[in-house]
CSV table of C-alpha atoms in Angstrom, one decimal:
chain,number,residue,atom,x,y,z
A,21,UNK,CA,13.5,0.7,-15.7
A,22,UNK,CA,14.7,1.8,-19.3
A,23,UNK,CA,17.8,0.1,-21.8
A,24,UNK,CA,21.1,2.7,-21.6
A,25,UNK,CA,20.9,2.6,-25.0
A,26,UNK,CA,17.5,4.1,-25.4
A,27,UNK,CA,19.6,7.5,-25.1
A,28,UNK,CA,21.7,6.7,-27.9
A,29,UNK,CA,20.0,7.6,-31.1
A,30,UNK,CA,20.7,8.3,-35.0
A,31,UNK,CA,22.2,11.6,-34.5
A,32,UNK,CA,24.6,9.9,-32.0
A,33,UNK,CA,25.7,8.2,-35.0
A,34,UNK,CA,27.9,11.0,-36.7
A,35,UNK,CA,28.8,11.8,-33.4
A,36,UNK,CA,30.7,8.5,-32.4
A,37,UNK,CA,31.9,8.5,-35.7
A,38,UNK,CA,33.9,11.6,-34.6
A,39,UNK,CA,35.4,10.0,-31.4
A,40,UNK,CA,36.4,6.8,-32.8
A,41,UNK,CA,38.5,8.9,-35.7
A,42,UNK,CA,40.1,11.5,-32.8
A,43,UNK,CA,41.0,8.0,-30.9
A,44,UNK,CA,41.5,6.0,-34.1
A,45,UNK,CA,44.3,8.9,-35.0
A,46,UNK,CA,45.4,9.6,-31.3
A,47,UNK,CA,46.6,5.6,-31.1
A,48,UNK,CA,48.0,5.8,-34.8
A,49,UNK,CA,50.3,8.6,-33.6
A,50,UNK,CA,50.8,7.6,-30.4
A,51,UNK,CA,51.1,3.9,-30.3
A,52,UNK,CA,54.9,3.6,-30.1
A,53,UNK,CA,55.2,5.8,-27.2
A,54,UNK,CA,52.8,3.7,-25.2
A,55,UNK,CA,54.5,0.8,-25.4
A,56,UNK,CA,57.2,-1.1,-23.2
A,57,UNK,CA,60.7,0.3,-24.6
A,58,UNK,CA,63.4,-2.3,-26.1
A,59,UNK,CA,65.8,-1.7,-23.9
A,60,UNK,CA,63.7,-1.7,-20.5
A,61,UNK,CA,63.4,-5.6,-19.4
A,62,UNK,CA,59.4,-6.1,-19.6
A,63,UNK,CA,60.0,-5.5,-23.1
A,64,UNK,CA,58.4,-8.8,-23.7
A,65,UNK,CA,55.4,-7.9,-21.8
A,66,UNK,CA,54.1,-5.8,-25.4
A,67,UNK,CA,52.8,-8.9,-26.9
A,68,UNK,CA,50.4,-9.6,-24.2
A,69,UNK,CA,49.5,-5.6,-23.8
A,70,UNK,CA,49.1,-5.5,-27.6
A,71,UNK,CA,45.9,-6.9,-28.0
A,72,UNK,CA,44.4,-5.4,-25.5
A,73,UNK,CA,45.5,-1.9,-26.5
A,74,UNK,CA,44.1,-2.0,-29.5
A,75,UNK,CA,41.1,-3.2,-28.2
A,76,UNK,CA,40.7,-0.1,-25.5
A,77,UNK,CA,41.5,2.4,-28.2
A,78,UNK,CA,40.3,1.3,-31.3
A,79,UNK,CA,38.4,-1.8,-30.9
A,80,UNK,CA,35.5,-3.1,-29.5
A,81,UNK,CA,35.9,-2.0,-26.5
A,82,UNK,CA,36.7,1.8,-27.9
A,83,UNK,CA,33.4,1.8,-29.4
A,84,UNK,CA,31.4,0.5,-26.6
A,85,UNK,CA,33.0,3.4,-24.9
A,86,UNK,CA,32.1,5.9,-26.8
A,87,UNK,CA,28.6,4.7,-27.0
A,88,UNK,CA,28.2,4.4,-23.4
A,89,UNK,CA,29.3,8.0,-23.5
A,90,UNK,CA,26.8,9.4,-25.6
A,91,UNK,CA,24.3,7.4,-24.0
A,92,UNK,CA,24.8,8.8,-20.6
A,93,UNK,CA,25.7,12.4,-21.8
A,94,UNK,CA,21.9,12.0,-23.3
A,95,UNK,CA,20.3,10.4,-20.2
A,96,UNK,CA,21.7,13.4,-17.4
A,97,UNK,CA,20.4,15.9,-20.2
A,98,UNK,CA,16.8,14.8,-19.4
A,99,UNK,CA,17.1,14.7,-14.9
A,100,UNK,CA,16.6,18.6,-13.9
A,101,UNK,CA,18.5,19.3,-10.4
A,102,UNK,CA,18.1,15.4,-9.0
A,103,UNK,CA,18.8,15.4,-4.7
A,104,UNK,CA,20.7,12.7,-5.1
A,105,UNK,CA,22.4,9.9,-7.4
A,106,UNK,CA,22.9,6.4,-6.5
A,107,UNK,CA,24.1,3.7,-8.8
A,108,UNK,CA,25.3,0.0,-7.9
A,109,UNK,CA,29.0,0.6,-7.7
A,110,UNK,CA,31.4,-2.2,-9.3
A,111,UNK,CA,33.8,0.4,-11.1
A,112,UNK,CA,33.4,-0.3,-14.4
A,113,UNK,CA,33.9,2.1,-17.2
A,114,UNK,CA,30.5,3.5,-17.9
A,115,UNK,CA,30.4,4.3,-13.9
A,116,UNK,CA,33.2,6.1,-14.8
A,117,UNK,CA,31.4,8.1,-17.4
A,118,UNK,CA,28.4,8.6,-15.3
A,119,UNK,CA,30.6,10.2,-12.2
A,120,UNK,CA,32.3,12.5,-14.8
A,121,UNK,CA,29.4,13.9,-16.7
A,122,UNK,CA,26.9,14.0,-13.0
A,123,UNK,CA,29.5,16.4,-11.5
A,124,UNK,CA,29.7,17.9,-14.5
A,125,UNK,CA,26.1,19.4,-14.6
A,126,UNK,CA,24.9,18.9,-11.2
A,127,UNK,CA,26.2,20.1,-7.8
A,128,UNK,CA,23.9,17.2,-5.9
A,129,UNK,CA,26.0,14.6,-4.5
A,130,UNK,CA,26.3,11.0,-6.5
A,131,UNK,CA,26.6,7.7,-4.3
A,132,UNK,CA,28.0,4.3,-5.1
A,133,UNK,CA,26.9,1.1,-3.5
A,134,UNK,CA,29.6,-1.9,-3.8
A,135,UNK,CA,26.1,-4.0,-3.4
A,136,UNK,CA,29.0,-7.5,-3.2
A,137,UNK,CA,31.8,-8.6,-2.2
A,138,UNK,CA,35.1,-6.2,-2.4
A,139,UNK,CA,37.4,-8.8,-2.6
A,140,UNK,CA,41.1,-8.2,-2.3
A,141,UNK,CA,42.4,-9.9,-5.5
A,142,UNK,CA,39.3,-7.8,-7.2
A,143,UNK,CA,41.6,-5.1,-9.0
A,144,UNK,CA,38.8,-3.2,-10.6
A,145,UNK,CA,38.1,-1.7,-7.0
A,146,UNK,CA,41.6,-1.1,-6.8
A,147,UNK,CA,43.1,1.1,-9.8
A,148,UNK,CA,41.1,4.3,-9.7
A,149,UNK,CA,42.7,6.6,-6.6
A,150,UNK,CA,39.9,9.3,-5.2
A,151,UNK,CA,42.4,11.4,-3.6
A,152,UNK,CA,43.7,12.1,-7.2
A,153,UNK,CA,40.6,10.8,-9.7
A,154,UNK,CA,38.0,12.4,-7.2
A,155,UNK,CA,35.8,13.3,-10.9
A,156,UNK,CA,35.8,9.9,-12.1
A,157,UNK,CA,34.6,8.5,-8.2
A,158,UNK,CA,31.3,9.3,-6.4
A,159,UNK,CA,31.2,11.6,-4.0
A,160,UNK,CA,30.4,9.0,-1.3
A,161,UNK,CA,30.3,5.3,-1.1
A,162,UNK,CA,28.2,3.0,0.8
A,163,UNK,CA,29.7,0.7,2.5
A,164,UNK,CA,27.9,-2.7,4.4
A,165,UNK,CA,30.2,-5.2,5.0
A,166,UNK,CA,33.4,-6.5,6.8
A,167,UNK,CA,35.4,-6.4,3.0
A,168,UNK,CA,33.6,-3.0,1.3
A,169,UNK,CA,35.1,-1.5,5.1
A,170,UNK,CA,38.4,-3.0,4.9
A,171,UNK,CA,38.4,-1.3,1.3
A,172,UNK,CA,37.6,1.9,2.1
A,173,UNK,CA,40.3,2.1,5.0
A,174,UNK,CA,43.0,0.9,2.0
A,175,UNK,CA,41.4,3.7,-0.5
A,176,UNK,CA,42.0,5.8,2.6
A,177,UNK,CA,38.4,7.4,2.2
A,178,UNK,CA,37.8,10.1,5.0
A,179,UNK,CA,34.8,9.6,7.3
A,180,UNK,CA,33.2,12.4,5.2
A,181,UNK,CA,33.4,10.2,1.8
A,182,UNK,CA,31.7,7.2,3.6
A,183,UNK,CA,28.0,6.2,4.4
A,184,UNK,CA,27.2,3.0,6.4
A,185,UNK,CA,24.1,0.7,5.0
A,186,UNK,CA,22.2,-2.5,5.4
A,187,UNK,CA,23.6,-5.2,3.5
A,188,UNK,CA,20.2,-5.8,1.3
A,189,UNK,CA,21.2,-8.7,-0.7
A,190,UNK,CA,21.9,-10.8,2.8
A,191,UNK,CA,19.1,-8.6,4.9
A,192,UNK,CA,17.0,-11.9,5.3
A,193,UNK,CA,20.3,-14.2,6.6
A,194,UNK,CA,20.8,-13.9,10.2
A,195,UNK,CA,22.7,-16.0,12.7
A,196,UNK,CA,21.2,-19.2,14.3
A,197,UNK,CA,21.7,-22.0,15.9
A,198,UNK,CA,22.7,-25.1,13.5
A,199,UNK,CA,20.2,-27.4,12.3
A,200,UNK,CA,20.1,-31.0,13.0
A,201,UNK,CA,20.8,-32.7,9.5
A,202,UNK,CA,21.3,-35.9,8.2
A,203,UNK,CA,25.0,-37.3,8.6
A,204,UNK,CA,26.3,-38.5,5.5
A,205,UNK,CA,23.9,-35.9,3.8
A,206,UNK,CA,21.0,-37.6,1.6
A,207,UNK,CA,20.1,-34.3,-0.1
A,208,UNK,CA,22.0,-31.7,-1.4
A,209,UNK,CA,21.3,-28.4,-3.1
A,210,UNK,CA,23.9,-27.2,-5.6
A,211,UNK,CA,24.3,-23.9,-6.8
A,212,UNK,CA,26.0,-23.6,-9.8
A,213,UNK,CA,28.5,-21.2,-11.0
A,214,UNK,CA,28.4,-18.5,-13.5
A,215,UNK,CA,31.3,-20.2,-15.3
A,216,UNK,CA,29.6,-22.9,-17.5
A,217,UNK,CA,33.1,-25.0,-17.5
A,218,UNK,CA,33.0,-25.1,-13.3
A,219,UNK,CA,29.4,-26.3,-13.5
A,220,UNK,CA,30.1,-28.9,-15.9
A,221,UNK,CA,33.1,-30.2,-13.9
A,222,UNK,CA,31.0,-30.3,-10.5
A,223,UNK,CA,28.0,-32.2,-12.2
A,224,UNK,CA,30.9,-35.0,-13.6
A,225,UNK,CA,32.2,-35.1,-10.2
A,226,UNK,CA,29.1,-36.6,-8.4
A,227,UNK,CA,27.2,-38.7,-11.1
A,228,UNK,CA,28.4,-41.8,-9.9
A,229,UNK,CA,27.4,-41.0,-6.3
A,230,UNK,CA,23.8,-43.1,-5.7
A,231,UNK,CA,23.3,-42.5,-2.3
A,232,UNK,CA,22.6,-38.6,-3.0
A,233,UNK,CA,20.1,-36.8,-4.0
A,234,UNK,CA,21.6,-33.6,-5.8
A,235,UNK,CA,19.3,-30.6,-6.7
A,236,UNK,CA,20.6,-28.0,-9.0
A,237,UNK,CA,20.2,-24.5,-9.0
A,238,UNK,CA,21.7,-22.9,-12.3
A,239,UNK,CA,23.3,-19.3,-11.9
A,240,UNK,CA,20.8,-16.8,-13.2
A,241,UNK,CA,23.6,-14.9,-15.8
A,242,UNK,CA,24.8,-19.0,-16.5
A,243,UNK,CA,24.3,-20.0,-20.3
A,244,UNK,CA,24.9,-23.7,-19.0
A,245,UNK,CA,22.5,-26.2,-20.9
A,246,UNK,CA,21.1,-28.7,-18.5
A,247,UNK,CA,19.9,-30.5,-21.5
A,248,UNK,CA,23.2,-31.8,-21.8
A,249,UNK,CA,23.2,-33.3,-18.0
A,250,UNK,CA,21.4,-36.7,-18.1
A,251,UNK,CA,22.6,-38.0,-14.8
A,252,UNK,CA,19.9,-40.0,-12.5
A,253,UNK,CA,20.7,-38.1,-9.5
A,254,UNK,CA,20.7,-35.2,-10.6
A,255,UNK,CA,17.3,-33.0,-10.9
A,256,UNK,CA,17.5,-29.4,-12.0
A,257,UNK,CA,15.6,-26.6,-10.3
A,258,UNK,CA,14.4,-23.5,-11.0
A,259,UNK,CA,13.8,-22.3,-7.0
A,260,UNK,CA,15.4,-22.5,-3.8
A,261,UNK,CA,14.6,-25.3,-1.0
A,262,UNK,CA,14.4,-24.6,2.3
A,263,UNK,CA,17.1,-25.5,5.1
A,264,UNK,CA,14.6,-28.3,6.3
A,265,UNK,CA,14.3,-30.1,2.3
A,266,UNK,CA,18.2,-30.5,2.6
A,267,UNK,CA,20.9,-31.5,4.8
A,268,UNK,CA,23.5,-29.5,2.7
A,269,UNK,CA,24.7,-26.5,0.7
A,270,UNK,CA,27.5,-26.5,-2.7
A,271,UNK,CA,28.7,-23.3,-3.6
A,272,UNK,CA,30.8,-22.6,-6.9
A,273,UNK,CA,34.0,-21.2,-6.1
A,274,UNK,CA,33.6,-17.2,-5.3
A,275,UNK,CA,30.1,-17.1,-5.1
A,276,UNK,CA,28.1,-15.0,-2.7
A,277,UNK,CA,25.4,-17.6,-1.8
A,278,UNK,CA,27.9,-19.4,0.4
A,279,UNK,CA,26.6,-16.2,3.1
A,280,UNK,CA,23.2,-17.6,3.9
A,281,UNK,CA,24.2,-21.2,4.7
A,282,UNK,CA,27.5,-19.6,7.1
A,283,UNK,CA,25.1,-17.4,8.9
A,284,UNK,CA,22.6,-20.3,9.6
A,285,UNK,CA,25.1,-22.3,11.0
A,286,UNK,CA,24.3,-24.8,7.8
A,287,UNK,CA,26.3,-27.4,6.6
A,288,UNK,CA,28.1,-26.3,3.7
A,289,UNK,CA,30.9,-27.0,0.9
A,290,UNK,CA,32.5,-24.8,-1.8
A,291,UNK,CA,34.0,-26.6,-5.4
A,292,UNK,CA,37.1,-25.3,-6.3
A,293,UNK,CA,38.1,-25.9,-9.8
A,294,UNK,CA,41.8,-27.3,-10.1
A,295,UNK,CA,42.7,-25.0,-12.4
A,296,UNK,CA,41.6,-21.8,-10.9
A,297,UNK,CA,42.3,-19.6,-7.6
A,298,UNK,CA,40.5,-19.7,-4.6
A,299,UNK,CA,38.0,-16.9,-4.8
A,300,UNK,CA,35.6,-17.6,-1.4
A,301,UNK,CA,34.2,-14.2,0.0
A,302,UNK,CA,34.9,-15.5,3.1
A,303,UNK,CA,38.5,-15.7,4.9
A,304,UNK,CA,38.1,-18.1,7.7
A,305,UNK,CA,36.7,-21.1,6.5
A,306,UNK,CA,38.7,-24.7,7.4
A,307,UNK,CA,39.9,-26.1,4.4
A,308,UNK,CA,37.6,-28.8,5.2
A,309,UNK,CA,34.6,-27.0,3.1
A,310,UNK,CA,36.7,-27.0,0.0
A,311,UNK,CA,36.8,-30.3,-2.4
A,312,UNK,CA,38.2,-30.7,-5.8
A,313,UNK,CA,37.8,-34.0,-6.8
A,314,UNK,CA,35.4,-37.1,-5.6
A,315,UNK,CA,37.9,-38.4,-3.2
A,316,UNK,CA,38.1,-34.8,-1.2
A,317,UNK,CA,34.6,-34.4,-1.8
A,318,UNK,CA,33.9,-37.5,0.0
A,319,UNK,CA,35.9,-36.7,3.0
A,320,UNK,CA,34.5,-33.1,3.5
A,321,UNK,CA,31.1,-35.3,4.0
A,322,UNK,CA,33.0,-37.3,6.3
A,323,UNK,CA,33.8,-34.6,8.4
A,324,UNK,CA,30.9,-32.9,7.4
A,325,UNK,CA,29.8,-32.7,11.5
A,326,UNK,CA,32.9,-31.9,12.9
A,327,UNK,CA,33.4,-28.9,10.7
A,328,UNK,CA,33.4,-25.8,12.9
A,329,UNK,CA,33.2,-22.1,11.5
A,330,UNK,CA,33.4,-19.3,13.6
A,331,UNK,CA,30.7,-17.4,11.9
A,332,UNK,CA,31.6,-13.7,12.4
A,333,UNK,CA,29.6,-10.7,11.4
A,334,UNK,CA,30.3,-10.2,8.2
A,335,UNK,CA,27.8,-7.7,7.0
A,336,UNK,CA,25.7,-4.8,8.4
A,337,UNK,CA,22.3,-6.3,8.3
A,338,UNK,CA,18.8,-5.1,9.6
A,339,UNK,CA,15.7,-5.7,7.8
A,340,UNK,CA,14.2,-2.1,9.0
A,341,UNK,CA,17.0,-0.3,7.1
A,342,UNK,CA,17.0,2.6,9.3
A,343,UNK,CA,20.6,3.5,7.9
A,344,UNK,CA,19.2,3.3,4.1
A,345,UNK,CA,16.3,5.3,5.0
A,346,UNK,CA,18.1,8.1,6.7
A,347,UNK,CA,20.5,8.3,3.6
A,348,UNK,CA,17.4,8.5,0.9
A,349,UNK,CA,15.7,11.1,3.3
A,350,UNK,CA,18.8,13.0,2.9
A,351,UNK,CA,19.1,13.2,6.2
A,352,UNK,CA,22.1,14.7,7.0
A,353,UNK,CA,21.9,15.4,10.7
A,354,UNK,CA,21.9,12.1,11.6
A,355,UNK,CA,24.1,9.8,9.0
A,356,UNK,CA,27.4,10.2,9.9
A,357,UNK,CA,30.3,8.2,9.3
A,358,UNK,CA,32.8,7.0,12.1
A,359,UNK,CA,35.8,4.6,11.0
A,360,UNK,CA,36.6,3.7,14.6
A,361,UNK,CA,32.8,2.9,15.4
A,362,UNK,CA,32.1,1.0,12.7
A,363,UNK,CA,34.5,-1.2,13.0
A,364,UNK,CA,33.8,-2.2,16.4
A,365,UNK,CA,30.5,-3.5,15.0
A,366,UNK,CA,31.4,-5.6,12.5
């Protein structure tokens, strides 16, 4: 493991300096033309734009950018005729970079992995086309899941342009039958989201419920300060309990951990914020498992025994990773792609 940024060194310096003035002067010139004309009626729709085109051209983000640039540009210099590229694929810009300078230089193939969820609303997926941006996109992508499928069908990627893999980050979740658990619950494991505001709402939610044990499990990218928390029932955690310490699961709203209680047949609920959309990686849940407040949060443990999901297979998952294996092994022969198949699995 190294820092990106390792690769960026003093010469880089005079170097970035010479980008940021060719896009400093490029926008200077240029700005009027990119923005919404007077007479057209989104007119209006400059003042929101504005800030953020003059972050991408000659603000922080510009300059990020650039050094993200240099820092890649630095980092292929030093691989001599790699087999293969693989990078964990959420198509942000220095993936970008990295697809445009590795086909480039090298004529080995580069793979992306959408390791998460692809979610539909998700519009970072969504903007590059590979048909048409086929530099700035991998070669291949490997897809694991239900949603990363359904994406590739709407990118309309041809069955040459797709791998199938394991789903690692759920290769230890697997379907059961449902545990017997206590009914109301008497302890509860939250997981808390990476939105420090959500978190905070959740915990002022359920301090005044006594008859609960709650255990909290902070996001790991979370700045949320459970210093500030001095609620009774409440204890934060630093690990994960197993099914048989709890009788149920809280999820923030559009997290991924929401998987391993839905594929144990687990009883689980999901916070949604008020003010915010609802962001589940997973379609077909009753709208039982959501709660807002305290008085929907005490009716989902109501119903907590009735609730009945249909727990489809959702992901690709095998813990031998045959499919992973043949695609580091280059193995050619025997990793091919079938849209039709594929879907009849999952």
């Amino acid at each position: 493991h190294f820092i990106l940024e390792n690769f960026f060194s003093y010469k880089d310096l005079f170097k970035a300096f010479k980008i940021y003035a060719k896009f400093f002067l490029s926008f200077l010139f240029n700005y009027q033309s990119i923005k919404i004309k007077h007479k057209s009626p989104f007119y209006g729709f400059n003042k929101i734009f504005h800030p953020y085109l003059i972050d991408t051209f000659i603000g922080y983000t510009a300059i990020r950018n650039i050094i993200f640039y240099l820092s890649i540009k630095n980092l292929i210099g030093e691989i001599k005729e790699p087999s293969l590229g693989l990078y964990i694929m959420e198509n942000q810009t220095f993936e970008i970079i990295l697809n445009h300078l590795w086909k480039k230089k090298f004529s080995s193939e580069i793979l992306g992995f959408p390791h998460s969820c692809v979610r539909f609303w998700d519009l970072k997926y969504f903007f590059i086309k590979p048909e048409v941006n086929k530099f700035y996109f991998p070669n291949k992508v490997c897809i694991h899941s239900k949603d990363t499928y359904e994406w590739a069908k709407y990118l309309k990627l041809s069955n040459q342009q797709i791998l199938d893999v394991e789903s690692i980050r759920h290769e230890n979740v697997q379907n059961s039958k449902k545990v017997q658990v206590n009914a109301p619950p008497k302890n509860i494991i939250i997981y808390g989201d990476l939105d420090d505001t959500s978190s905070y709402n959740l915990c002022n939610i359920i301090q005044n419920i006594s008859n609960i044990n709650f255990f909290f499990k902070n996001h790991p990218a979370s700045s949320f300060n459970k210093e500030n928390i001095k609620f009774k029932n409440i204890t934060f955690i630093d690990h994960d309990l197993d099914f048989d310490e709890i009788d149920c699961v809280i999820t923030a709203n559009g997290s991924t951990t929401a998987f391993k209680p839905y594929y144990s047949k687990f009883p689980f609920l999901i916070y949604l914020s008020p003010d915010f959309f609802n962001l589940s990686p997973i379609n077909n849940l009753s709208n039982d498992v959501f709660f807002h407040d305290i008085a929907s949060f005490e009716v989902c443990l109501n119903k907590i025994r009735e609730i009945r999901l249909k727990n489809e297979k959702l992901h690709l998952i095998d813990k031998n990773c045959i499919r992973w294996i043949d695609v580091l092994k280059l193995n050619k022969a025997k990793h091919r792609f079938n849209f039709e198949k594929l879907g009849n699995i999952l």
